Tab-separated table of N, CA and C in Angstrom:
chain	number	residue	atom	x	y	z
A	7	MET	N	63.269	-24.495	-28.727
A	7	MET	CA	63.188	-25.168	-27.958
A	7	MET	C	62.207	-24.455	-26.633
A	8	ALA	N	62.093	-26.170	-26.430
A	8	ALA	CA	60.935	-25.615	-25.348
A	8	ALA	C	61.692	-25.023	-23.918
A	9	PHE	N	61.240	-24.561	-22.819
A	9	PHE	CA	61.910	-24.199	-21.087
A	9	PHE	C	60.429	-24.622	-21.126
A	10	GLY	N	60.703	-25.444	-20.149
A	10	GLY	CA	59.773	-25.901	-18.697
A	10	GLY	C	60.497	-25.471	-17.254
A	11	LEU	N	60.323	-26.184	-16.222
A	11	LEU	CA	60.050	-25.481	-14.620
A	11	LEU	C	62.213	-26.335	-14.983
A	12	HIS	N	62.328	-27.751	-15.102
A	12	HIS	CA	63.390	-27.993	-14.886
A	12	HIS	C	64.857	-27.503	-15.902
A	13	SER	N	64.371	-26.083	-16.854
A	13	SER	CA	64.934	-26.025	-17.677
A	13	SER	C	66.039	-24.452	-16.835
A	14	PRO	N	65.407	-24.082	-15.748
A	14	PRO	CA	66.377	-23.426	-14.674
A	14	PRO	C	67.217	-23.856	-14.313
A	15	LEU	N	66.911	-25.276	-13.923
A	15	LEU	CA	68.282	-26.398	-12.772
A	15	LEU	C	68.755	-27.139	-13.262
A	16	LYS	N	68.318	-27.136	-14.592
A	16	LYS	CA	69.091	-27.998	-15.047
A	16	LYS	C	70.748	-27.030	-15.591
A	17	ALA	N	70.018	-25.734	-15.887
A	17	ALA	CA	71.157	-25.164	-16.177
A	17	ALA	C	72.173	-24.582	-15.725
A	18	ALA	N	71.688	-24.514	-14.348
A	18	ALA	CA	72.351	-24.592	-12.584
A	18	ALA	C	73.124	-25.702	-12.101
A	19	GLY	N	72.711	-26.231	-12.427
A	19	GLY	CA	73.564	-27.852	-12.511
A	19	GLY	C	74.663	-28.470	-13.278
A	20	LYS	N	74.818	-27.111	-14.814
A	20	LYS	CA	76.041	-27.530	-15.610
A	20	LYS	C	76.488	-26.218	-15.502
A	21	THR	N	75.850	-25.354	-14.654
A	21	THR	CA	77.232	-23.590	-14.679
A	21	THR	C	77.666	-24.726	-13.184
A	22	LEU	N	77.619	-25.055	-12.570
A	22	LEU	CA	77.577	-25.946	-10.767
A	22	LEU	C	78.668	-26.655	-11.721
A	23	PHE	N	78.991	-27.847	-11.732
A	23	PHE	CA	79.806	-28.261	-12.716
A	23	PHE	C	80.526	-28.226	-13.403
A	24	LEU	N	79.741	-26.696	-14.202
A	24	LEU	CA	81.222	-26.429	-15.409
A	24	LEU	C	82.557	-25.347	-13.531
A	25	LEU	N	81.782	-24.915	-12.946
A	25	LEU	CA	83.015	-24.295	-11.539
A	25	LEU	C	83.392	-25.289	-10.792
A	26	VAL	N	83.023	-26.651	-10.651
A	26	VAL	CA	83.863	-27.788	-9.871
A	26	VAL	C	84.870	-28.352	-11.200
A	27	VAL	N	84.729	-28.423	-12.158
A	27	VAL	CA	85.426	-28.344	-12.993
A	27	VAL	C	86.917	-27.729	-12.730
A	28	VAL	N	86.311	-26.309	-13.228
A	28	VAL	CA	87.219	-25.445	-12.891
A	28	VAL	C	87.809	-24.748	-11.527
A	29	TYR	N	87.769	-25.338	-10.640
A	29	TYR	CA	87.629	-25.261	-9.588
A	29	TYR	C	89.288	-26.515	-9.832
A	30	ALA	N	88.309	-27.735	-10.410
A	30	ALA	CA	89.901	-28.867	-9.774
A	30	ALA	C	90.567	-28.856	-10.707
A	31	LEU	N	90.581	-28.172	-12.029
A	31	LEU	CA	91.769	-27.952	-12.764
A	31	LEU	C	93.350	-26.935	-11.930
A	32	GLY	N	92.515	-26.815	-11.471
A	32	GLY	CA	93.501	-24.855	-10.771
A	32	GLY	C	93.717	-25.248	-9.877
A	33	ALA	N	93.571	-27.570	-10.002
A	33	ALA	CA	94.789	-27.505	-7.902
A	33	ALA	C	96.274	-26.979	-7.715
A	34	PRO	N	96.424	-27.235	-7.490
A	34	PRO	CA	98.562	-26.933	-7.664
A	34	PRO	C	99.109	-27.756	-7.697
A	35	VAL	N	98.300	-29.263	-7.902
A	35	VAL	CA	99.046	-30.221	-7.689
A	35	VAL	C	98.797	-30.508	-9.376
A	36	LEU	N	97.886	-29.439	-9.870
A	36	LEU	CA	98.413	-29.944	-11.655
A	36	LEU	C	98.669	-28.792	-12.118
A	37	ALA	N	99.505	-28.296	-11.699
A	37	ALA	CA	100.796	-26.997	-12.787
A	37	ALA	C	100.935	-27.585	-13.538
A	38	PRO	N	102.223	-28.565	-13.218
A	38	PRO	CA	103.101	-28.705	-13.954
A	38	PRO	C	102.436	-29.430	-15.222
A	39	LEU	N	100.764	-29.495	-15.140
A	39	LEU	CA	100.294	-30.435	-15.986
A	39	LEU	C	99.571	-29.126	-17.359
A	40	ARG	N	99.023	-28.281	-16.082
A	40	ARG	CA	98.641	-27.080	-17.139
A	40	ARG	C	99.177	-26.112	-18.065
A	41	PRO	N	98.680	-25.993	-19.846
A	41	PRO	CA	99.861	-24.921	-20.402
A	41	PRO	C	99.920	-23.906	-19.426
A	42	GLU	N	100.639	-22.880	-19.799
A	42	GLU	CA	101.518	-21.942	-18.805
A	42	GLU	C	100.364	-20.395	-19.451
A	43	VAL	N	99.873	-20.358	-20.510
A	43	VAL	CA	98.461	-19.723	-20.674
A	43	VAL	C	97.662	-19.444	-19.723
A	44	ILE	N	96.926	-20.930	-19.538
A	44	ILE	CA	96.076	-20.705	-18.757
A	44	ILE	C	96.832	-21.481	-16.682
A	45	ASP	N	97.955	-21.411	-16.787
A	45	ASP	CA	97.916	-22.039	-14.925
A	45	ASP	C	97.933	-20.813	-14.487
A	46	ARG	N	97.510	-19.142	-14.465
A	46	ARG	CA	98.014	-18.155	-13.712
A	46	ARG	C	96.546	-18.057	-13.372
A	47	PRO	N	95.463	-18.333	-14.831
A	47	PRO	CA	94.240	-17.623	-14.239
A	47	PRO	C	92.858	-19.019	-13.254
A	48	LEU	N	93.990	-20.266	-14.000
A	48	LEU	CA	92.503	-21.764	-12.968
A	48	LEU	C	93.753	-21.069	-11.505
A	49	SER	N	95.155	-21.285	-11.558
A	49	SER	CA	95.140	-20.914	-10.311
A	49	SER	C	95.298	-19.668	-9.269
A	50	ALA	N	94.442	-18.077	-9.917
A	50	ALA	CA	94.250	-17.695	-9.104
A	50	ALA	C	92.556	-17.176	-9.193
A	51	PHE	N	91.770	-18.445	-9.660
A	51	PHE	CA	90.370	-19.076	-9.643
A	51	PHE	C	90.260	-19.923	-8.276
A	52	HIS	N	91.385	-20.965	-8.066
A	52	HIS	CA	91.371	-21.514	-7.295
A	52	HIS	C	91.118	-21.119	-6.557
A	53	GLN	N	92.716	-20.316	-5.853
A	53	GLN	CA	93.365	-19.489	-4.930
A	53	GLN	C	91.663	-18.318	-4.301
A	54	ALA	N	91.355	-17.621	-5.204
A	54	ALA	CA	90.354	-17.033	-4.623
A	54	ALA	C	88.779	-18.022	-4.362
A	55	VAL	N	88.799	-18.778	-4.623
A	55	VAL	CA	87.429	-19.920	-4.336
A	55	VAL	C	87.684	-20.041	-2.861
A	56	ASN	N	89.041	-21.038	-2.292
A	56	ASN	CA	89.171	-21.266	-1.326
A	56	ASN	C	89.627	-19.575	-0.279
A	57	ASP	N	90.033	-18.895	-0.588
A	57	ASP	CA	89.814	-17.473	0.764
A	57	ASP	C	88.716	-17.576	0.678
A	58	ALA	N	87.224	-17.472	-0.438
A	58	ALA	CA	85.404	-16.809	-0.289
A	58	ALA	C	85.795	-18.159	0.537
A	59	VAL	N	85.946	-19.220	1.200
A	59	VAL	CA	85.171	-20.516	1.680
A	59	VAL	C	85.419	-20.871	2.989
A	60	LEU	N	87.469	-20.461	3.249
A	60	LEU	CA	88.308	-20.955	4.186
A	60	LEU	C	88.061	-19.602	5.139
A	61	ASP	N	87.173	-18.352	4.516
A	61	ASP	CA	88.051	-16.927	4.700
A	61	ASP	C	86.891	-17.686	6.441
A	62	PRO	N	86.980	-16.836	7.981
A	62	PRO	CA	86.207	-17.085	9.093
A	62	PRO	C	85.465	-15.611	8.757
A	63	GLY	N	85.711	-14.802	8.392
A	63	GLY	CA	85.096	-13.776	8.432
A	63	GLY	C	83.527	-13.791	7.199
A	64	TRP	N	84.083	-14.670	6.054
A	64	TRP	CA	82.757	-14.517	5.889
A	64	TRP	C	81.942	-16.418	6.227
A	65	GLY	N	80.137	-15.488	5.349
A	65	GLY	CA	79.623	-17.394	5.481
A	65	GLY	C	78.127	-16.823	6.264
A	66	LEU	N	77.692	-17.670	6.499
A	66	LEU	CA	76.148	-16.846	7.900
A	66	LEU	C	76.087	-15.926	8.410
A	67	ASP	N	76.994	-15.492	8.919
A	67	ASP	CA	77.264	-14.495	9.804
A	67	ASP	C	77.146	-12.872	8.756
A	68	THR	N	77.990	-13.451	7.852
A	68	THR	CA	78.219	-11.967	6.999
A	68	THR	C	76.882	-11.746	7.042
A	69	ILE	N	75.912	-12.504	6.125
A	69	ILE	CA	74.425	-12.412	5.150
A	69	ILE	C	73.431	-12.082	6.717
A	70	LYS	N	73.878	-12.373	7.762
A	70	LYS	CA	72.722	-12.321	8.289
A	70	LYS	C	73.056	-10.708	9.185
A	71	ARG	N	73.749	-10.671	9.168
A	71	ARG	CA	74.351	-9.012	9.349
A	71	ARG	C	74.375	-8.242	8.422
A	72	ALA	N	74.197	-8.606	7.215
A	72	ALA	CA	73.916	-7.384	6.065
A	72	ALA	C	71.814	-7.501	6.578
A	73	LEU	N	71.314	-8.563	6.761
A	73	LEU	CA	70.467	-8.183	6.311
A	73	LEU	C	69.632	-7.507	7.653
A	74	LEU	N	70.290	-8.009	8.886
A	74	LEU	CA	70.222	-6.844	9.884
A	74	LEU	C	70.189	-5.823	9.620
A	75	ASP	N	71.280	-5.165	8.888
A	75	ASP	CA	71.753	-3.276	9.036
A	75	ASP	C	70.836	-3.235	8.208
A	76	GLY	N	70.143	-3.628	6.812
A	76	GLY	CA	69.810	-3.424	6.278
A	76	GLY	C	67.677	-2.814	7.073
A	77	ARG	N	68.166	-3.604	7.626
A	77	ARG	CA	66.310	-3.573	7.994
A	77	ARG	C	66.627	-2.625	9.550
A	78	ALA	N	68.241	-2.705	9.968
A	78	ALA	CA	67.943	-0.808	10.660
A	78	ALA	C	67.680	0.361	9.859
A	79	TYR	N	68.458	0.080	8.734
A	79	TYR	CA	68.128	1.380	7.335
A	79	TYR	C	66.953	0.815	6.940
A	80	LEU	N	66.395	0.502	6.558
A	80	LEU	CA	64.910	0.566	6.670
A	80	LEU	C	64.639	0.823	7.367
A	81	GLN	N	64.224	0.598	8.464
A	81	GLN	CA	63.624	1.960	9.856
A	81	GLN	C	64.471	3.190	10.036
A	82	ARG	N	65.361	3.120	10.114
A	82	ARG	CA	66.349	4.637	10.265
A	82	ARG	C	64.891	5.464	8.993
A	83	GLN	N	65.104	5.062	7.984
A	83	GLN	CA	64.451	5.621	6.842
A	83	GLN	C	62.911	6.352	6.514
A	84	LEU	N	62.661	5.242	6.962
A	84	LEU	CA	60.883	5.360	7.799
A	84	LEU	C	61.039	5.799	9.038
A	85	ASP	N	61.202	5.932	9.788
A	85	ASP	CA	61.357	7.081	11.402
A	85	ASP	C	62.201	7.754	9.745
A	86	MET	N	62.376	8.630	9.718
A	86	MET	CA	63.073	9.981	9.446
A	86	MET	C	61.625	10.894	8.613
A	87	PHE	N	61.252	9.623	7.602
A	87	PHE	CA	60.233	10.803	6.888
A	87	PHE	C	58.312	10.341	6.964
A	88	GLY	N	58.440	9.690	8.456
A	88	GLY	CA	57.298	9.427	9.445
A	88	GLY	C	56.082	8.209	9.162
A	89	GLY	N	57.017	7.970	8.462
A	89	GLY	CA	56.657	6.232	8.708
A	89	GLY	C	56.451	5.728	9.486
Protein backbone atom coordinates (compact mmCIF):
# COMPACT_ATOMS: atom_id res chain seq x y z
CA MET A 1 0.00 0.00 0.00
CA ALA A 2 1.47 3.31 -1.05
CA PHE A 3 0.96 6.28 1.20
CA GLY A 4 0.69 9.59 -0.53
CA LEU A 5 -0.21 13.10 0.51
CA HIS A 6 -3.88 12.39 -0.14
CA SER A 7 -3.97 9.37 2.17
CA PRO A 8 -4.52 11.21 5.50
CA LEU A 9 -7.20 13.39 3.92
CA LYS A 10 -8.90 10.35 2.47
CA ALA A 11 -8.89 8.67 5.88
CA ALA A 12 -10.26 11.82 7.53
CA GLY A 13 -13.00 12.02 4.91
CA LYS A 14 -14.00 8.40 5.50
CA THR A 15 -14.04 8.97 9.24
CA LEU A 16 -16.16 12.09 8.90
CA PHE A 17 -18.57 10.23 6.62
CA LEU A 18 -18.85 7.40 9.15
CA LEU A 19 -19.51 9.87 11.98
CA VAL A 20 -22.24 11.58 9.97
CA VAL A 21 -23.88 8.23 9.20
CA VAL A 22 -23.77 7.12 12.85
CA TYR A 23 -25.12 10.52 13.95
CA ALA A 24 -27.97 10.29 11.45
CA LEU A 25 -28.81 6.74 12.53
CA GLY A 26 -29.05 7.97 16.11
CA ALA A 27 -31.85 10.41 15.28
CA PRO A 28 -34.90 9.98 17.52
CA VAL A 29 -37.19 9.58 14.50
CA LEU A 30 -35.38 6.33 13.62
CA ALA A 31 -35.66 4.85 17.13
CA PRO A 32 -38.54 2.49 16.25
CA LEU A 33 -36.50 1.03 13.39
CA ARG A 34 -33.35 0.30 15.41
CA PRO A 35 -32.73 -2.97 17.22
CA GLU A 36 -32.85 -2.49 20.99
CA VAL A 37 -29.21 -3.51 21.37
CA ILE A 38 -27.91 -0.52 19.41
CA ASP A 39 -30.66 1.94 20.24
CA ARG A 40 -29.11 3.24 23.47
CA PRO A 41 -25.54 3.77 22.11
CA LEU A 42 -26.74 5.47 18.93
CA SER A 43 -29.19 7.69 20.83
CA ALA A 44 -26.48 8.60 23.36
CA PHE A 45 -24.02 9.47 20.58
CA HIS A 46 -26.62 11.62 18.82
CA GLN A 47 -27.42 13.46 22.06
CA ALA A 48 -23.73 13.93 22.93
CA VAL A 49 -23.05 15.51 19.53
CA ASN A 50 -26.07 17.78 19.94
CA ASP A 51 -24.93 18.82 23.41
CA ALA A 52 -21.39 19.55 22.21
CA VAL A 53 -22.49 21.57 19.19
CA LEU A 54 -25.44 23.42 20.67
CA ASP A 55 -23.94 24.17 24.10
CA PRO A 56 -23.42 27.94 24.27
CA GLY A 57 -20.45 27.52 26.61
CA TRP A 58 -18.46 25.60 24.03
CA GLY A 59 -16.99 26.82 20.81
CA LEU A 60 -14.37 29.22 19.59
CA ASP A 61 -14.55 31.25 22.80
CA THR A 62 -13.52 28.18 24.78
CA ILE A 63 -10.56 27.54 22.49
CA LYS A 64 -9.52 31.20 22.62
CA ARG A 65 -9.78 31.21 26.41
CA ALA A 66 -7.64 28.04 26.64
CA LEU A 67 -4.97 29.55 24.40
CA LEU A 68 -4.88 32.79 26.38
CA ASP A 69 -4.75 30.92 29.69
CA GLY A 70 -1.92 28.80 28.33
CA ARG A 71 0.01 31.90 27.29
CA ALA A 72 -0.52 33.48 30.72
CA TYR A 73 0.64 30.26 32.41
CA LEU A 74 3.77 30.16 30.27
CA GLN A 75 4.49 33.80 31.08
CA ARG A 76 4.14 33.10 34.82
CA GLN A 77 6.52 30.15 34.53
CA LEU A 78 9.07 32.20 32.65
CA ASP A 79 8.83 35.02 35.18
CA MET A 80 9.17 32.58 38.07
CA PHE A 81 12.36 31.03 36.67
CA GLY A 82 13.86 34.32 35.56
CA GLY A 83 13.26 33.80 31.84
